[in-house]
PDB file of C-alpha atoms in Angstrom:
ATOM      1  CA  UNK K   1       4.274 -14.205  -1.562  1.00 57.00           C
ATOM      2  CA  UNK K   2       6.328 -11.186  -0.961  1.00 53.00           C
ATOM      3  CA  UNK K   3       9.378 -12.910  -3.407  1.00 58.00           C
ATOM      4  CA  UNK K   4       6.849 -13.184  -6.310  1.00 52.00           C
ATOM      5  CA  UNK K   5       5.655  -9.552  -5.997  1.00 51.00           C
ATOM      6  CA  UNK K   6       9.236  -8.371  -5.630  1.00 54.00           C
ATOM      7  CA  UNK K   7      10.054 -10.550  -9.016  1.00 55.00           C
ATOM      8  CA  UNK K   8       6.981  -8.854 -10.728  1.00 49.00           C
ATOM      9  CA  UNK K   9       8.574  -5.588  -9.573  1.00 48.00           C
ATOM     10  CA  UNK K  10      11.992  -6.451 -10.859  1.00 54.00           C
ATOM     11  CA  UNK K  11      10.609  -7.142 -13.989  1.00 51.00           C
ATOM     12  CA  UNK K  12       8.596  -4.155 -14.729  1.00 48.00           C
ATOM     13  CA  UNK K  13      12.243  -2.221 -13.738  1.00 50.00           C
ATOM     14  CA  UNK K  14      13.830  -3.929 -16.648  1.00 51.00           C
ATOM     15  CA  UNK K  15      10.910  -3.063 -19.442  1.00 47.00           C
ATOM     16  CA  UNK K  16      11.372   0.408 -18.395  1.00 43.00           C
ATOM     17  CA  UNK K  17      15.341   0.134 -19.380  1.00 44.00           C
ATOM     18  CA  UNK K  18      13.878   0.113 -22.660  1.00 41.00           C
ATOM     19  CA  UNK K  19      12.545   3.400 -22.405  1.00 42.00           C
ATOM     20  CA  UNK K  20      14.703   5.363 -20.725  1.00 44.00           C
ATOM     21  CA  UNK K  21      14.037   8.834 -21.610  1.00 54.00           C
ATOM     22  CA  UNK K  22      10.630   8.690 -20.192  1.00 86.00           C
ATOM     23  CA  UNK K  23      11.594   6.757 -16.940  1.00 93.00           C
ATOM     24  CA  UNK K  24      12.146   7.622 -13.664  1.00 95.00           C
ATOM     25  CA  UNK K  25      13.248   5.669 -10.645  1.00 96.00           C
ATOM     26  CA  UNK K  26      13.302   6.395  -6.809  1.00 97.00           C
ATOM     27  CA  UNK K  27      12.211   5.633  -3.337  1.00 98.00           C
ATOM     28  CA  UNK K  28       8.746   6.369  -1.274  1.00 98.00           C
ATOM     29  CA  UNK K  29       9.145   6.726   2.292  1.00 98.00           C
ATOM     30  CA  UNK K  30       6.286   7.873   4.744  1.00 98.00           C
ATOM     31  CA  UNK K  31       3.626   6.711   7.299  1.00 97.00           C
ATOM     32  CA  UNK K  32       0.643   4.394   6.950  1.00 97.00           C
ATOM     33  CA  UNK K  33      -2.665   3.187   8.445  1.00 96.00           C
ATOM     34  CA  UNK K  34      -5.803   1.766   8.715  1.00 96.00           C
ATOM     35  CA  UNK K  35      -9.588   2.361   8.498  1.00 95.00           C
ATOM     36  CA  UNK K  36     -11.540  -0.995   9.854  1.00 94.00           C
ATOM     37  CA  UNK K  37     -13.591  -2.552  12.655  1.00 93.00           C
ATOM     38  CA  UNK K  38     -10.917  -1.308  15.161  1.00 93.00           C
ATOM     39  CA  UNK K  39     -10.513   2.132  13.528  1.00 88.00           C
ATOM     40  CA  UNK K  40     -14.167   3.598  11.677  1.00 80.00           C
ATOM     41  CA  UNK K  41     -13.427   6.310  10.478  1.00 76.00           C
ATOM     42  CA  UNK K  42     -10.058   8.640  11.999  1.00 80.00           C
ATOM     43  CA  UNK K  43      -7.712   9.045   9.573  1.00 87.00           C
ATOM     44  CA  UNK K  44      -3.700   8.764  10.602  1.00 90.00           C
ATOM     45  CA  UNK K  45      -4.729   7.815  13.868  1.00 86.00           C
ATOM     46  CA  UNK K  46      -1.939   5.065  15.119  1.00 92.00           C
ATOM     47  CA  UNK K  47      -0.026   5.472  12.239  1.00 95.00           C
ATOM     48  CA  UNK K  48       2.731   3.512  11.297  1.00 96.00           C
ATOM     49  CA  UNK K  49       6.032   3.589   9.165  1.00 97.00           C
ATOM     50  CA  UNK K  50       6.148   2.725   5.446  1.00 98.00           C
ATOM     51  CA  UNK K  51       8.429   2.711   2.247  1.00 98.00           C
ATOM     52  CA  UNK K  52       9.312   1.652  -0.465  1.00 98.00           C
ATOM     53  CA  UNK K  53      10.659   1.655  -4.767  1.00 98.00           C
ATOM     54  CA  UNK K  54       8.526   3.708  -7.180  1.00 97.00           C
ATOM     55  CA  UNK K  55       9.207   3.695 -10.773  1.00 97.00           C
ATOM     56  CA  UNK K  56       7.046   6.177 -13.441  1.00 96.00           C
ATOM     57  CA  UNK K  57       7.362   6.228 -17.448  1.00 95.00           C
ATOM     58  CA  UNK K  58       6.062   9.514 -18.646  1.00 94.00           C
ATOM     59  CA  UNK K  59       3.994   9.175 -21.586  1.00 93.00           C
ATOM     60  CA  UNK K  60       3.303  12.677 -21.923  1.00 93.00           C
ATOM     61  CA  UNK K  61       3.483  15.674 -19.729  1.00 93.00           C
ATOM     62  CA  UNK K  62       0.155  14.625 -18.216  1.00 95.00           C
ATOM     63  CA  UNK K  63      -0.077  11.186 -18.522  1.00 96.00           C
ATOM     64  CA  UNK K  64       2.032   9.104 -16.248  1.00 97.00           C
ATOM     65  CA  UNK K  65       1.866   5.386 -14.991  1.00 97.00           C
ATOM     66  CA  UNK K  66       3.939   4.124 -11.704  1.00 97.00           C
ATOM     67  CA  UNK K  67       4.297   1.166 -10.612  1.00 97.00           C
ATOM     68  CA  UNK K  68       5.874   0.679  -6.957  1.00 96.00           C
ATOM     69  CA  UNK K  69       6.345  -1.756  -3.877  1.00 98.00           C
ATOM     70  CA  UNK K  70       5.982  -0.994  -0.740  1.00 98.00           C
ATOM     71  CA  UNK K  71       6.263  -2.173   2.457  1.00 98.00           C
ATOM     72  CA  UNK K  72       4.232  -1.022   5.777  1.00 98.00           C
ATOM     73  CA  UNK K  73       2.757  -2.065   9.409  1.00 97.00           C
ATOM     74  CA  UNK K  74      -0.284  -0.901  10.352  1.00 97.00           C
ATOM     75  CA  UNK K  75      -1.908  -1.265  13.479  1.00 96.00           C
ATOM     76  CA  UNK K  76      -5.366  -0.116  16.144  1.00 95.00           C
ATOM     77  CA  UNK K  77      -6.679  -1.475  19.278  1.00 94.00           C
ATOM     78  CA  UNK K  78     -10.049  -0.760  20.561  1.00 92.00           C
ATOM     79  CA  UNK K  79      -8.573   0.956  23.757  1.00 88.00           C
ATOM     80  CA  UNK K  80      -7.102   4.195  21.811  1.00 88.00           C
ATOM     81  CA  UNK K  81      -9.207   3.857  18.686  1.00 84.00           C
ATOM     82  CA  UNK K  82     -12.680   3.439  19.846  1.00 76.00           C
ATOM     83  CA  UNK K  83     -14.492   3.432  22.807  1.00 72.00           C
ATOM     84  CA  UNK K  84     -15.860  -0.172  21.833  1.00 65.00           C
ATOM     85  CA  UNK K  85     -13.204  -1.079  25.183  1.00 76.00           C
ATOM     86  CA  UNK K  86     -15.386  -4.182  26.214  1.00 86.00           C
ATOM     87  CA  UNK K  87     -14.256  -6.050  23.046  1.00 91.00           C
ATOM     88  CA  UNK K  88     -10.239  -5.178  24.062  1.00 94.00           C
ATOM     89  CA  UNK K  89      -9.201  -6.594  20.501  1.00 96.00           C
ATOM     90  CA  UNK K  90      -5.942  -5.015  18.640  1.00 96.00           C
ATOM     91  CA  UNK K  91      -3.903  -6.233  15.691  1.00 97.00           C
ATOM     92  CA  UNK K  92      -1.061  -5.252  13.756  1.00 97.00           C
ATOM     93  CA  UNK K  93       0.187  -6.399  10.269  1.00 98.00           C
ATOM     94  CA  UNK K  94       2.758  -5.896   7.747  1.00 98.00           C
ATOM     95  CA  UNK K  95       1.830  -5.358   4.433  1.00 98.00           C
ATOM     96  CA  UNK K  96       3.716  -5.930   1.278  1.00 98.00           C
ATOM     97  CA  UNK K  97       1.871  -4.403  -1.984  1.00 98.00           C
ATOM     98  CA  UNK K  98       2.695  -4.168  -5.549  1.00 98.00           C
ATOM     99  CA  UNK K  99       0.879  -1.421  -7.130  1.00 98.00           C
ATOM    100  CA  UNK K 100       0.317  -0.061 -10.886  1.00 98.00           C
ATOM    101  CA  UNK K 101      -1.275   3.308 -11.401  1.00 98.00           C
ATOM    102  CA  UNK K 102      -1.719   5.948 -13.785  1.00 98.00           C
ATOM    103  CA  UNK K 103      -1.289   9.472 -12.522  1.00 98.00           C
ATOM    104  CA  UNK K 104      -3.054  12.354 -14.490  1.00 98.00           C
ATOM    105  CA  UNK K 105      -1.095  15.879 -13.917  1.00 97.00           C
ATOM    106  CA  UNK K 106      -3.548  18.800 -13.478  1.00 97.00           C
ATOM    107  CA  UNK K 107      -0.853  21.025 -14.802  1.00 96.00           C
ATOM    108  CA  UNK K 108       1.894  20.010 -18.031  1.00 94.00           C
ATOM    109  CA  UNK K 109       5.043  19.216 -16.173  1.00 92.00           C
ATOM    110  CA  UNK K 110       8.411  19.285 -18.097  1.00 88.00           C
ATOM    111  CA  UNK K 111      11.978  18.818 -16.962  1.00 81.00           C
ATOM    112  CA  UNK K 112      13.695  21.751 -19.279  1.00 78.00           C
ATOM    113  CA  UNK K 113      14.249  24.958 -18.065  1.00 79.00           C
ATOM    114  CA  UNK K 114      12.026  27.274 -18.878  1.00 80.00           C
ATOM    115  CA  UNK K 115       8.784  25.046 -18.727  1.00 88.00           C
ATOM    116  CA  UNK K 116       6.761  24.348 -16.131  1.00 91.00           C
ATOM    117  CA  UNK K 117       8.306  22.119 -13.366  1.00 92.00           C
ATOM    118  CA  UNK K 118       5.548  21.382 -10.874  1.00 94.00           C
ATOM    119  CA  UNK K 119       2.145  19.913 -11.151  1.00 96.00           C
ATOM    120  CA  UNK K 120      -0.573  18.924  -8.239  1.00 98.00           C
ATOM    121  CA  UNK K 121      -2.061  15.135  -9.701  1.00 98.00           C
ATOM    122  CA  UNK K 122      -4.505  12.369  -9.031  1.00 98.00           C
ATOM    123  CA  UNK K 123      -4.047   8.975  -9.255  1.00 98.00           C
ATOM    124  CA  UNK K 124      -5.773   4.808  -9.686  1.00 98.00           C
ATOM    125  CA  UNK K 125      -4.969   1.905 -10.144  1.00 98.00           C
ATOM    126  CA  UNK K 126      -4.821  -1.962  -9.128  1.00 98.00           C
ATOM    127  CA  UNK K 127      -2.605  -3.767  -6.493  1.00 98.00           C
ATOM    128  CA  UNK K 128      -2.128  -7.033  -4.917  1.00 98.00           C
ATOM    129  CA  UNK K 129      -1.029  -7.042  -1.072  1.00 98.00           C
ATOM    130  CA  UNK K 130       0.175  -9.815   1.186  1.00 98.00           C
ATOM    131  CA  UNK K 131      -0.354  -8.943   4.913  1.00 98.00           C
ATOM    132  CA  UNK K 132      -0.833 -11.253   7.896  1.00 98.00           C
ATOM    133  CA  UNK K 133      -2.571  -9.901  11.061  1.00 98.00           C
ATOM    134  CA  UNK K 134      -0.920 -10.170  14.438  1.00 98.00           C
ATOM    135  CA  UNK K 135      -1.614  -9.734  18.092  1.00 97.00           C
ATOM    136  CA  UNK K 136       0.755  -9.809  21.766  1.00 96.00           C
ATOM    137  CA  UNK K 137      -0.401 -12.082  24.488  1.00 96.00           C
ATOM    138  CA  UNK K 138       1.423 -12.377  27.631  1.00 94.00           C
ATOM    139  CA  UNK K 139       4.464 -10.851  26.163  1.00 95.00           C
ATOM    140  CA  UNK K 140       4.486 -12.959  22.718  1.00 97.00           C
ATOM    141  CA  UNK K 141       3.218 -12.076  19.459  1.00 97.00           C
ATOM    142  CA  UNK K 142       0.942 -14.546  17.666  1.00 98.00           C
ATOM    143  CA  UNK K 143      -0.389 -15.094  14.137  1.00 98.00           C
ATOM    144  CA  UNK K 144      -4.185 -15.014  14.120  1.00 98.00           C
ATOM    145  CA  UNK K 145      -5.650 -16.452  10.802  1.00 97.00           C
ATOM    146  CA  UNK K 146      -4.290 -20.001  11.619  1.00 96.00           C
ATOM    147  CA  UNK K 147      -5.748 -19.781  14.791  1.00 95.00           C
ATOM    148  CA  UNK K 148      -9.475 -19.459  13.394  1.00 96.00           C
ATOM    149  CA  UNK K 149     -10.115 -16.658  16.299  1.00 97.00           C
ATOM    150  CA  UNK K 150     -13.891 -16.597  14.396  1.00 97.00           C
ATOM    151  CA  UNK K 151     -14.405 -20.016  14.463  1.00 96.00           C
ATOM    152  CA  UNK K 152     -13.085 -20.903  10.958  1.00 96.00           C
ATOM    153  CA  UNK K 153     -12.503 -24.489  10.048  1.00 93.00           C
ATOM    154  CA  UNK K 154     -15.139 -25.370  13.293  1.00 94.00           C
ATOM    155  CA  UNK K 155     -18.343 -23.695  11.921  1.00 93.00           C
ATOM    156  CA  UNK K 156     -19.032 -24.718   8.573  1.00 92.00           C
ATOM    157  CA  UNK K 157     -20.584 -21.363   7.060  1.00 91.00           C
ATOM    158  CA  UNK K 158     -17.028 -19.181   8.310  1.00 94.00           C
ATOM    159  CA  UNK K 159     -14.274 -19.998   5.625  1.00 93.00           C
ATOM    160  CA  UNK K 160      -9.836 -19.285   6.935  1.00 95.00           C
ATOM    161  CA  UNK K 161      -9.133 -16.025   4.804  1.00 97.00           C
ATOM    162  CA  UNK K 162      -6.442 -15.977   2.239  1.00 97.00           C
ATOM    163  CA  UNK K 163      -3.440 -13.534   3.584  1.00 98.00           C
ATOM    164  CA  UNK K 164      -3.162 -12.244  -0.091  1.00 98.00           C
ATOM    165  CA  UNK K 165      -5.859  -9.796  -1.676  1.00 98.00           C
ATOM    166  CA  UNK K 166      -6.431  -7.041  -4.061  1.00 98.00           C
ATOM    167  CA  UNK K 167      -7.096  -3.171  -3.242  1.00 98.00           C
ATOM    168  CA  UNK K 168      -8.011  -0.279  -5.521  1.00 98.00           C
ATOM    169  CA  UNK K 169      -5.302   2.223  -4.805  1.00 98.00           C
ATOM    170  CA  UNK K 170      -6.574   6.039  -5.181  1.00 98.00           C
ATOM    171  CA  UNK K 171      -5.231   9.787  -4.301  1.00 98.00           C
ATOM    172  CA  UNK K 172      -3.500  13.008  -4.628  1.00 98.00           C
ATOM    173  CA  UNK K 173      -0.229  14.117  -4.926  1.00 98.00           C
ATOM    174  CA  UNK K 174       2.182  17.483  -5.575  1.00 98.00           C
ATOM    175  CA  UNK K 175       5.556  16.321  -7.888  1.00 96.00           C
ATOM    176  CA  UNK K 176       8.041  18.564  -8.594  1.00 96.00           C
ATOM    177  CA  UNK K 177      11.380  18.560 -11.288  1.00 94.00           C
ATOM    178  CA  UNK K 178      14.322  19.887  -9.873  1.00 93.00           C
ATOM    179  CA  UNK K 179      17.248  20.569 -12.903  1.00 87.00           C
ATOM    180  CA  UNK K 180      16.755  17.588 -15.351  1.00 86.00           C
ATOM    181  CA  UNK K 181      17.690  14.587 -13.393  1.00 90.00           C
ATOM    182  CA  UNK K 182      15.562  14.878  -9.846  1.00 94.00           C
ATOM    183  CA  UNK K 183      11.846  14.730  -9.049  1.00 95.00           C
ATOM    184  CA  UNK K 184      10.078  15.329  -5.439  1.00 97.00           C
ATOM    185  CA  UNK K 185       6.834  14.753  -4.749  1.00 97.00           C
ATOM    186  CA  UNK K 186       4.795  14.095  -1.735  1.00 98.00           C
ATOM    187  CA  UNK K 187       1.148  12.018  -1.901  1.00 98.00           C
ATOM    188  CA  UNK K 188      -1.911  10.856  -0.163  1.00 98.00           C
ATOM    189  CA  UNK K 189      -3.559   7.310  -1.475  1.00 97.00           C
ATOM    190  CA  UNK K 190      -6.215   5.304   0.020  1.00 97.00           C
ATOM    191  CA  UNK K 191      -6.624   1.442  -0.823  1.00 98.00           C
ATOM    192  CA  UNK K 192      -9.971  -0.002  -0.757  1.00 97.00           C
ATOM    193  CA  UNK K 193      -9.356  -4.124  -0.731  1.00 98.00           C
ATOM    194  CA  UNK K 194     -11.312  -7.004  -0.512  1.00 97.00           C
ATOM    195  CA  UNK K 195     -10.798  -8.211   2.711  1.00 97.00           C
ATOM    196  CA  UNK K 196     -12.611  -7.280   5.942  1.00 97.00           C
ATOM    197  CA  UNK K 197      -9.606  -9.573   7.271  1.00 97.00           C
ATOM    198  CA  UNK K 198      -6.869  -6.774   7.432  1.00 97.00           C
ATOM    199  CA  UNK K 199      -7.469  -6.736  11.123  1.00 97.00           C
ATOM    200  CA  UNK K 200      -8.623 -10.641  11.824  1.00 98.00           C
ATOM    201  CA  UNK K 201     -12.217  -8.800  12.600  1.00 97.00           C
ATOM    202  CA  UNK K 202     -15.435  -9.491  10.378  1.00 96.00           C
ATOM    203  CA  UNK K 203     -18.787 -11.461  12.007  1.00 95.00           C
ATOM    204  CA  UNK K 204     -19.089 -12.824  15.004  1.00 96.00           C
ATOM    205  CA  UNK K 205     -18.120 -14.604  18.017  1.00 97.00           C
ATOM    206  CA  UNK K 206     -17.770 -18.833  18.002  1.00 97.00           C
ATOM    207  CA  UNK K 207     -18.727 -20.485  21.090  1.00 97.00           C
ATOM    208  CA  UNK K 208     -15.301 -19.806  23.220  1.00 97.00           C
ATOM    209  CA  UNK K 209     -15.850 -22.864  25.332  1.00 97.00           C
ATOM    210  CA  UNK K 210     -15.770 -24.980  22.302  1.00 96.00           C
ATOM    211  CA  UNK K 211     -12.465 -22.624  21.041  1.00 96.00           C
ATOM    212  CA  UNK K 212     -10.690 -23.741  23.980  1.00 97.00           C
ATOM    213  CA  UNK K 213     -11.408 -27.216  24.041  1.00 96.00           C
ATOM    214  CA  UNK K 214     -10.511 -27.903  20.765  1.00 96.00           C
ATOM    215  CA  UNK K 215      -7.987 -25.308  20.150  1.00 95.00           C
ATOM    216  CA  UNK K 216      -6.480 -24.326  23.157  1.00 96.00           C
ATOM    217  CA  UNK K 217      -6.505 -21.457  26.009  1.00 97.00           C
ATOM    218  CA  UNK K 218      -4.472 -19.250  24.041  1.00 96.00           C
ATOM    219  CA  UNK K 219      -6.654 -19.294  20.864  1.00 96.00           C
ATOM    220  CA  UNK K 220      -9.905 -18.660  23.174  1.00 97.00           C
ATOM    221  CA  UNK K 221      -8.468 -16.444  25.034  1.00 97.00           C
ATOM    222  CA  UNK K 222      -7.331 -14.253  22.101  1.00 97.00           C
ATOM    223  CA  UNK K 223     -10.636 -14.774  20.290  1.00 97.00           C
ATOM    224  CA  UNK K 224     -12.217 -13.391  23.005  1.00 97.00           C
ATOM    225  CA  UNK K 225     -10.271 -10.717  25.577  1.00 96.00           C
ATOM    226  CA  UNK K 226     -13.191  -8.731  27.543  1.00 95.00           C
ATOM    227  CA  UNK K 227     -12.256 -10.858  30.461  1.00 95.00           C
ATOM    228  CA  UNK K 228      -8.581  -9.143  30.431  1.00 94.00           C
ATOM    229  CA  UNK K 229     -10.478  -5.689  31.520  1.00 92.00           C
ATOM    230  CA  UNK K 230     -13.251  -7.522  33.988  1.00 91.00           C
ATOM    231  CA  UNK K 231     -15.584  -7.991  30.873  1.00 92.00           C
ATOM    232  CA  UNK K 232     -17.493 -10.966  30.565  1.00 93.00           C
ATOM    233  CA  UNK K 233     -17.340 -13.674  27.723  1.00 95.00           C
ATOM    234  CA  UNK K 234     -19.435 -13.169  24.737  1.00 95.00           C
ATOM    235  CA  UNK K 235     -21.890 -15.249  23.723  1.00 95.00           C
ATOM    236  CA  UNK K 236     -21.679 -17.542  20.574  1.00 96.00           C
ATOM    237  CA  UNK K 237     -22.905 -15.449  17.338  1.00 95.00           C
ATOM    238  CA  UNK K 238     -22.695 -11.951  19.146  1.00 96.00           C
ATOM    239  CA  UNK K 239     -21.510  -9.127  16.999  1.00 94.00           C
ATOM    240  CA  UNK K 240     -18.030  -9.205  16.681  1.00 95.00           C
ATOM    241  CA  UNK K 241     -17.387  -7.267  13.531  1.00 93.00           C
ATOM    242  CA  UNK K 242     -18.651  -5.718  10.541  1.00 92.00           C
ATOM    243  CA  UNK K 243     -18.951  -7.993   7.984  1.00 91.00           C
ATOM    244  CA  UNK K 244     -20.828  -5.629   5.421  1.00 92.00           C
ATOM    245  CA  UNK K 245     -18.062  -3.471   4.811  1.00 91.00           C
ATOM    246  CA  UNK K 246     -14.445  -4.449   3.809  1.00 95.00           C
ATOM    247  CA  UNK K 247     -11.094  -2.572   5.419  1.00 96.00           C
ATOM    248  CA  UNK K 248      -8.922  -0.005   3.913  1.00 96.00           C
ATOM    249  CA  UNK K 249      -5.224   0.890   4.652  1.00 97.00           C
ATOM    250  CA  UNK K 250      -3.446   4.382   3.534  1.00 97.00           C
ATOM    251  CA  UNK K 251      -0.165   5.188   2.636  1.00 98.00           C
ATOM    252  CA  UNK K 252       0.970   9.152   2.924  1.00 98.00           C
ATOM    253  CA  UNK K 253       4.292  10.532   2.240  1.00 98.00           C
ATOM    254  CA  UNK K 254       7.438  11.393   0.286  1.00 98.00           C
ATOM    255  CA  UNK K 255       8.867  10.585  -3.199  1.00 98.00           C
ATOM    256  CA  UNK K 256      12.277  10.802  -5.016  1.00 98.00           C
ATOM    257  CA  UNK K 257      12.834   9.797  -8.249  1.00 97.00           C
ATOM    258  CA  UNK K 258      15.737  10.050 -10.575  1.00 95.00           C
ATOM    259  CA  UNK K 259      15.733  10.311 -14.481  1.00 91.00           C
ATOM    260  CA  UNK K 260      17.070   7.496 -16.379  1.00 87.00           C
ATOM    261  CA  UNK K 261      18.227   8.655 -19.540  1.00 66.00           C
ATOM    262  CA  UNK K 262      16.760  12.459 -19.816  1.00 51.00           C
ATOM    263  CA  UNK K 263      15.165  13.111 -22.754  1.00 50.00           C
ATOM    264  CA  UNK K 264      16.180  16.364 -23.329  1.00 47.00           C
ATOM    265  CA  UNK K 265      19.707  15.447 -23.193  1.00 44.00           C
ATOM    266  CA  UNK K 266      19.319  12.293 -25.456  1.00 38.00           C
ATOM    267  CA  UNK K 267      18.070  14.891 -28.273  1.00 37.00           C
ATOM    268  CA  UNK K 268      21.135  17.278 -27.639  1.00 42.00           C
ATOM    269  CA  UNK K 269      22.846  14.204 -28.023  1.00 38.00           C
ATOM    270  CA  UNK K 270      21.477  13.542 -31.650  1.00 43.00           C
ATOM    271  CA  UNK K 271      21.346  17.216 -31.973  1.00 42.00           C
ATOM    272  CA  UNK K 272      25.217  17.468 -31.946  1.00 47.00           C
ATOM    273  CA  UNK K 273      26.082  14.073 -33.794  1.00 45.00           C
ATOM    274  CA  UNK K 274      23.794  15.467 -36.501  1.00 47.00           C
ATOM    275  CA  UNK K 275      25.973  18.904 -36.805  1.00 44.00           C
ATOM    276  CA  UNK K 276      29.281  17.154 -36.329  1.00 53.00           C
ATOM    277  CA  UNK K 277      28.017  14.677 -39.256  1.00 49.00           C
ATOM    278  CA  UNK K 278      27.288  17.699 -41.774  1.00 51.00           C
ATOM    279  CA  UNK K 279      30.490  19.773 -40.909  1.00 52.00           C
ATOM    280  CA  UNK K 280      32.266  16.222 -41.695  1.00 54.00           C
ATOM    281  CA  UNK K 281      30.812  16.022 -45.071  1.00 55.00           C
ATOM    282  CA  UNK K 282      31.755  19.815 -46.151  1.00 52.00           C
ATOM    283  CA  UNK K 283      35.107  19.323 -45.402  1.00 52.00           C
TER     284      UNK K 283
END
C-alpha cells in the first residue's frame, strides 16, 4: 500500500513541474496522535513523531491546494490515557497518508518585497491512510488485525477490518515567505477516518475460551489482558469498545517549502528579453 501512495505522490510532483511559478516544494516534520477508545478526548497526550513531503501550487494569493505524504506512529494505553485500567489494552501503529487539500489564506500572501509575506489559513481536504495496529507481549511486538482479537472470522456478524481507509483532513496553520525562494509555516490538522480500527478497539469481547482454543494463548491472551493486572476475564459480548464513533489521528508541526520557478523572477525574465529585443531592433 504505502508504494502505491508514494507513486500517486510522485506523480502529482511531476504535474506540478508544469507549473512552476506557482509551485512550491518542501518537507513537514512534527508530532502526531490519537483520539479513540484508548484516548477520548486529550489532545497531544502520548504523542508521537511524524514527517513528511508537502507540495502547494498557488492559484492565487488566497487560494492554495497541497498535496503531501506523511508518515507517523501513534500510540495510547489505557494505563496513562484513561483510568479504564481493568481493560489494560494499548496499541501503536504507523501510519502512511496521502493527503490533498486546499488551504484558504485569511490574509493575501505574496513573495515580492513590499507585499504582504505572512498569512494565518485554514485548510480540507481528502486522504487515504494505510496503518496497521500493533501491541508488545512478553517482550515481542505483534500484529493484531490478523489475529481477530474481537472475534473476527469466528463470529459471523464481526467482519477483519481493511488496514487501508479514508480520513477528512481539517485545520489551521501560520505560513510565512521569507525573500522569494523560502516559505515557513507551522499547522494543526485533525483527520476524522472511517475506521474505529486505528487502535484494534470497536465492540465487544468474543468468548476468550473459544479464542484460545482455536487461536492460540497468545491471541486470547492479547484479546483480553485484565488478568495481567489481577483483573478477571471478561465475559463474551461485554463492552469492549465504542463502536458508535470512529477514531481520529492529528498531525501538528513544521513546514518548509521552496519555490520552484518564482514567478516574479520568470516575469523579470521576459521583462528583460522584451527590452533587449526592442534595443536590438533600433539599432
Amino acid at each position: 500500500m504505502k508504494k502505491y501512495i508514494l507513486a500517486v505522490f510522485v506523480f502529482l510532483l511531476s504535474l506540478g513541474t508544469a507549473f512552476a511559478q506557482k509551485s512550491e516544494i518542501g518537507a513537514f516534520v512534527g508530532t502526531s496522535f490519537y483520539i479513540g477508545d484508548l484516548s477520548h478526548s486529550t489532545i497531544f497526550s502520548e504523542c508521537g513523531i511524524s514527517g513528511g513531503v508537502v507540495y502547494r501550487y498557488n492559484f492565487t494569493p488566497r487560494w492554495a491546494l497541497k498535496a503531501n505524504i506523511i508518515f507517523a506512529e501513534v500510540h495510547a494505553s489505557d494505563a496513562k490515557s484513561n483510568g479504564n485500567y481493568e481493560r489494560n489494552l494499548s496499541f501503536k501503529s504507523p501510519i502512511t497518508e496521502l493527503s490533498v487539500q486546499a488551504e484558504l489564506n485569511f490574509l493575501k500572501i505574496y513573495n515580492q518585497k513590499g507585499y504582504n509575506r505572512f498569512s494565518p489559513y485554514v485548510f480540507a481536504g481528502v486522504a487515504v491512510f494505510s496503518f496497521n495496529p500493533q501491541a508488545e507481549y512478553n517482550g515481542k511486538t505483534y500484529d493484531l488485525q490478523p489475529m481477530g482479537t474481537e472475534g473476527q472470522g469466528l463470529d459471523p456478524s464481526k467482519k477483519e477490518y481493511a488496514l487501508c481507509s479514508f480520513a477528512v483532513p481539517f485545520g489551521i496553520g501560520l505560513k510565512v515567505n521569507i525573500g522569494r525562494f523560502v516559505s515557513i509555516g507551522a499547522e494543526w490538522g485533525m483527520r476524522f477516518t472511517c475506521t474505529d480500527y486505528l487502535d484494534d478497539i470497536s465492540s465487544t469481547y468474543h468468548d476468550n475460551a473459544d479464542l484460545r482454543f482455536k487461536r492460540g494463548d497468545i491471541m486470547a491472551n492479547l484479546a483480553d489482558r485484565s488478568p495481567e493486572i489481577g483483573g478477571a476475564v471478561h465475559e463474551a459480548g461485554s463492552q469492549r469498545g465504542n463502536f458508535n464513533t470512529t477514531d481520529f489521528y492529528s498531525f501538528c508541526g513544521a513546514t518548509v517549502t521552496f519555490k520552484i520557478g518564482n514567478e516574479s523572477r520568470v516575469c523579470d525574465i521576459k521583462h528583460k528579453e522584451s527590452v533587449r529585443h526592442k534595443l536590438g531592433r533600433k539599432r
